[in-house]
PDB file of C-alpha atoms in Angstrom:
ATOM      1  CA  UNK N   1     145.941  63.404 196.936  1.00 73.00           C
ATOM      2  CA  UNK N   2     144.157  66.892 196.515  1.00 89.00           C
ATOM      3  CA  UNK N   3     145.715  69.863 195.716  1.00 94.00           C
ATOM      4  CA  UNK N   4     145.187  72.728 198.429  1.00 94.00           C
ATOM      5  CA  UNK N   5     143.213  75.074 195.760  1.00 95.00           C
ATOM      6  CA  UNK N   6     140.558  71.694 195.371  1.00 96.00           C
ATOM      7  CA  UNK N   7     140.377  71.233 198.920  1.00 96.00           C
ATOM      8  CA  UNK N   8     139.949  75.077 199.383  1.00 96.00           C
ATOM      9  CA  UNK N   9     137.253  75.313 196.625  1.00 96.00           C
ATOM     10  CA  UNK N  10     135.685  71.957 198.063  1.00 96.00           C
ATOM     11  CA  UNK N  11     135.252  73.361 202.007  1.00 97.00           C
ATOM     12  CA  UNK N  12     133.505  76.180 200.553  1.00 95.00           C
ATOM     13  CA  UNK N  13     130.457  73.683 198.698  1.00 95.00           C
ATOM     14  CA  UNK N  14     129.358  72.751 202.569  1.00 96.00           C
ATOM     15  CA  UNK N  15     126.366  74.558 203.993  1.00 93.00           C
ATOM     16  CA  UNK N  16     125.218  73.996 207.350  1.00 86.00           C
ATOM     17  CA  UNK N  17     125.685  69.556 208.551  1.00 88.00           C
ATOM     18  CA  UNK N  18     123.150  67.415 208.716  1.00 89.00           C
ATOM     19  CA  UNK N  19     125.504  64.908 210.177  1.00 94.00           C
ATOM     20  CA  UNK N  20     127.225  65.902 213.129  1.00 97.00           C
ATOM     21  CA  UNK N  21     130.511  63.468 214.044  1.00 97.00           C
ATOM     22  CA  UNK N  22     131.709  62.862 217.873  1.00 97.00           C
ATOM     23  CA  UNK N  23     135.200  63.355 218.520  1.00 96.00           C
ATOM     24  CA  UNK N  24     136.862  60.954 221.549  1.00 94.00           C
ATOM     25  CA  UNK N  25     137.399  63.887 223.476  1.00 92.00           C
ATOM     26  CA  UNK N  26     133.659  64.713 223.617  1.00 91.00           C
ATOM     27  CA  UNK N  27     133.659  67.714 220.852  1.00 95.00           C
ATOM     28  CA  UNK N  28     131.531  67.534 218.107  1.00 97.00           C
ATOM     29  CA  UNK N  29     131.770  68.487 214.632  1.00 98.00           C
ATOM     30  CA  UNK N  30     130.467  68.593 211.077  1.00 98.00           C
ATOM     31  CA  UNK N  31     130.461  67.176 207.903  1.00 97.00           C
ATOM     32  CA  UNK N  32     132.726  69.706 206.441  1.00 98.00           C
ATOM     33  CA  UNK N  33     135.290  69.230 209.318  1.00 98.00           C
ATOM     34  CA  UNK N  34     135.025  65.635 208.756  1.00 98.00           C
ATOM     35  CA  UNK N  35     135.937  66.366 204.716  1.00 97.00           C
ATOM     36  CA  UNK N  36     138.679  68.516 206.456  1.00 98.00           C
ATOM     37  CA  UNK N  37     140.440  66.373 208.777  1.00 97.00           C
ATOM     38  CA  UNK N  38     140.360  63.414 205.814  1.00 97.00           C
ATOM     39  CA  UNK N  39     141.237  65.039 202.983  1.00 96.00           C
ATOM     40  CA  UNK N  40     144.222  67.501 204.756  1.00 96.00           C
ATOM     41  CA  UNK N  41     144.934  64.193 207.091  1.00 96.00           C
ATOM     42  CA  UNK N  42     144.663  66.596 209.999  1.00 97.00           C
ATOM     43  CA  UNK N  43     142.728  65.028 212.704  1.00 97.00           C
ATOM     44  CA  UNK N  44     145.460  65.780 214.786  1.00 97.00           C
ATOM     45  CA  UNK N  45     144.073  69.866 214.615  1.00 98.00           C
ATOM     46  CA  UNK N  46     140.942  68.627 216.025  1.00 98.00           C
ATOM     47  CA  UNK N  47     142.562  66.966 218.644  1.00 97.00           C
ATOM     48  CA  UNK N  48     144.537  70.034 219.859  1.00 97.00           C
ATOM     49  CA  UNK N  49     141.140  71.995 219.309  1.00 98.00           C
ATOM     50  CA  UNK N  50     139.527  69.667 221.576  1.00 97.00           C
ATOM     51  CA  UNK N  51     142.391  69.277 224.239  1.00 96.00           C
ATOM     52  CA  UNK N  52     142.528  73.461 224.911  1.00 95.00           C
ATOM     53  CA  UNK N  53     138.568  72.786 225.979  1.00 95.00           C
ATOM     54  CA  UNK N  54     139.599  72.632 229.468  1.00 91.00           C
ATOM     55  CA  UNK N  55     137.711  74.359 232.441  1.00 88.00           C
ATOM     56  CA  UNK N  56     140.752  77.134 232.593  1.00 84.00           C
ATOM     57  CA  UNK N  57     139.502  78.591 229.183  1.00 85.00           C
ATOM     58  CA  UNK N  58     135.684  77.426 229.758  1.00 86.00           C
ATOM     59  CA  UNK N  59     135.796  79.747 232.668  1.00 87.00           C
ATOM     60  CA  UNK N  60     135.903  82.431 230.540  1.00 87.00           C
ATOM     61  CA  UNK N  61     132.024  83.658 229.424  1.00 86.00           C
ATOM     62  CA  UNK N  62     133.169  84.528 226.298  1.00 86.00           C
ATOM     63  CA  UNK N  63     134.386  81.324 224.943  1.00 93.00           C
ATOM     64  CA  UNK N  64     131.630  79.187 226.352  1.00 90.00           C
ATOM     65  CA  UNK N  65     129.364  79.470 223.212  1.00 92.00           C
ATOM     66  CA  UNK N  66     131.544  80.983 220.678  1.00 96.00           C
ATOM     67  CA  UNK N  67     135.786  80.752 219.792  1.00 97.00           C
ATOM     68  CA  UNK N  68     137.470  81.084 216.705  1.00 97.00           C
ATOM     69  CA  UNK N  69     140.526  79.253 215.503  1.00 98.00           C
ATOM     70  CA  UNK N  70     143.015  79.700 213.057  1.00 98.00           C
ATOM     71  CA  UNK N  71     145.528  77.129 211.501  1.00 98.00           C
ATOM     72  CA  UNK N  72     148.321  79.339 209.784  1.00 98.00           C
ATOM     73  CA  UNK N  73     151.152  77.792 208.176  1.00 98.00           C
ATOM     74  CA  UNK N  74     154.503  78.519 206.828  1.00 97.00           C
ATOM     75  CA  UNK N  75     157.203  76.713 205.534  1.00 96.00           C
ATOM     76  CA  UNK N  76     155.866  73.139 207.116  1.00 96.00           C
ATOM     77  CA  UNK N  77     155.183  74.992 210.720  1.00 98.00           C
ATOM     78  CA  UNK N  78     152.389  76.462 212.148  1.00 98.00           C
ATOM     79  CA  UNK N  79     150.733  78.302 214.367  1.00 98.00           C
ATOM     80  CA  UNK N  80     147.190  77.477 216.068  1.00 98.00           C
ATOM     81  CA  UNK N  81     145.267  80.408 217.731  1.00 98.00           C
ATOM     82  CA  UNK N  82     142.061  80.758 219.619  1.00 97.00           C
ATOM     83  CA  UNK N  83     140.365  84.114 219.548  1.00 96.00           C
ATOM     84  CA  UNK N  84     136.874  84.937 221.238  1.00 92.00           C
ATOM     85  CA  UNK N  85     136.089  87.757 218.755  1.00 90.00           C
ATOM     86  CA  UNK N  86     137.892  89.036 215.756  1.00 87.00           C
ATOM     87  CA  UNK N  87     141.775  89.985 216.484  1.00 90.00           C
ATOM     88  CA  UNK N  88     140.659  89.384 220.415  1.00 92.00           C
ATOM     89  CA  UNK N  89     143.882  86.403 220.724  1.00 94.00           C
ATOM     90  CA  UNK N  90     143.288  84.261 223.880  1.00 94.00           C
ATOM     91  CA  UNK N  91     145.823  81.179 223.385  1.00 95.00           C
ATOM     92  CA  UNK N  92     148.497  80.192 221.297  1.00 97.00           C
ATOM     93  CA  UNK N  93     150.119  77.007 220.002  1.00 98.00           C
ATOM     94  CA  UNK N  94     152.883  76.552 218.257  1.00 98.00           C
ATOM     95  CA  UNK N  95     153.543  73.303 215.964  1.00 97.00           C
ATOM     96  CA  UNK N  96     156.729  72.795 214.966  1.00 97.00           C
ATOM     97  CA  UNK N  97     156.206  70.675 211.860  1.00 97.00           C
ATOM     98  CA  UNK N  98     152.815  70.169 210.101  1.00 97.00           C
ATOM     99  CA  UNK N  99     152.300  68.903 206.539  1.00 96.00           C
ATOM    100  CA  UNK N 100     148.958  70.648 206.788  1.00 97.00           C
ATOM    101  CA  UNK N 101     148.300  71.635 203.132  1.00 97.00           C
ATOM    102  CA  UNK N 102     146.309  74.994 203.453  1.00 97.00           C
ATOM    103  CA  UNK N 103     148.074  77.889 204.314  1.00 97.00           C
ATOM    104  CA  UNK N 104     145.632  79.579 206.738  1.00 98.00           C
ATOM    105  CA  UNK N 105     142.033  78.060 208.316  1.00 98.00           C
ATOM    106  CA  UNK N 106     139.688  79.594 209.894  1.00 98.00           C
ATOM    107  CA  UNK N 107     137.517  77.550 212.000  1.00 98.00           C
ATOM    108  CA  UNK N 108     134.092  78.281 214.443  1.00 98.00           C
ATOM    109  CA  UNK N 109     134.038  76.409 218.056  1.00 97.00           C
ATOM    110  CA  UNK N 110     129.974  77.036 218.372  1.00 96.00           C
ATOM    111  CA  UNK N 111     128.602  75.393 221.724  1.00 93.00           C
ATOM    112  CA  UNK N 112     131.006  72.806 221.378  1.00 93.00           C
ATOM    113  CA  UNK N 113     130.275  71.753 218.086  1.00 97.00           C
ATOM    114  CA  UNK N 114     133.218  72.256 215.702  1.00 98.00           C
ATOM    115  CA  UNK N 115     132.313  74.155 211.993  1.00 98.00           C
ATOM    116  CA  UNK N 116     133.828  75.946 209.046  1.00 98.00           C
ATOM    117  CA  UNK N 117     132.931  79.061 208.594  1.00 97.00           C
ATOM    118  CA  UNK N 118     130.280  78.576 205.482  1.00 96.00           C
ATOM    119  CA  UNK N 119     128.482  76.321 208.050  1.00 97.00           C
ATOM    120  CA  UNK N 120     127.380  78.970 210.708  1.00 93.00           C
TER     121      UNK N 120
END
């Protein structure tokens, strides 16, 4: 198993996808997500990503085309938020135990195709 600085250093090597993966719940995603969710054994985040894609937080404009998500964890707990800009919080989940090895990740929803950051 990877250590959290080589996954860390790893995410940051992927540029843009051109492979993009389909997730059961209809959300798409990248290459680097894909590293993500099997290296960190986290496809569980991208299932709770996907499952908060209902029509209640479609209907807003602002999160149509564009939401952010963090991942921030302490002490084997977390917390999973969706923001539509920068500090702008619309939902919040809390997970009560996570073995999620990273303690923060920051994650782009871009017309429903899931992204790191470095692949905007």
């Amino acid at each position: 198993m990877k250590t959290p600085q080589e996954i860390a250093s790893e995410l940051n090597q992927f540029y843009g996808s051109a492979t993009l993966y389909k997730h059961w719940l209809g959300l798409k995603y990248t290459e680097g997500i894909q590293y993500l969710a099997q290296e960190a054994n986290c496809y569980w985040l991208l299932d709770a990503i996907a499952s908060h894609q209902t029509k209640n937080l479609l209907l807003n404009p602002k999160l149509r085309e564009f939401q952010i998500w963090h991942l921030r964890v302490q002490e084997n707990s977390g917390i999973l938020i969706c923001e539509w800009d920068t500090n702008q919080e619309v939902l919040r989940q809390e997970i009560k135990y996570t073995d999620f090895p990273l303690s923060h990740i920051k994650l782009y929803l871009v017309e429903k195709v899931l992204m790191l950051p470095n692949e905007y």
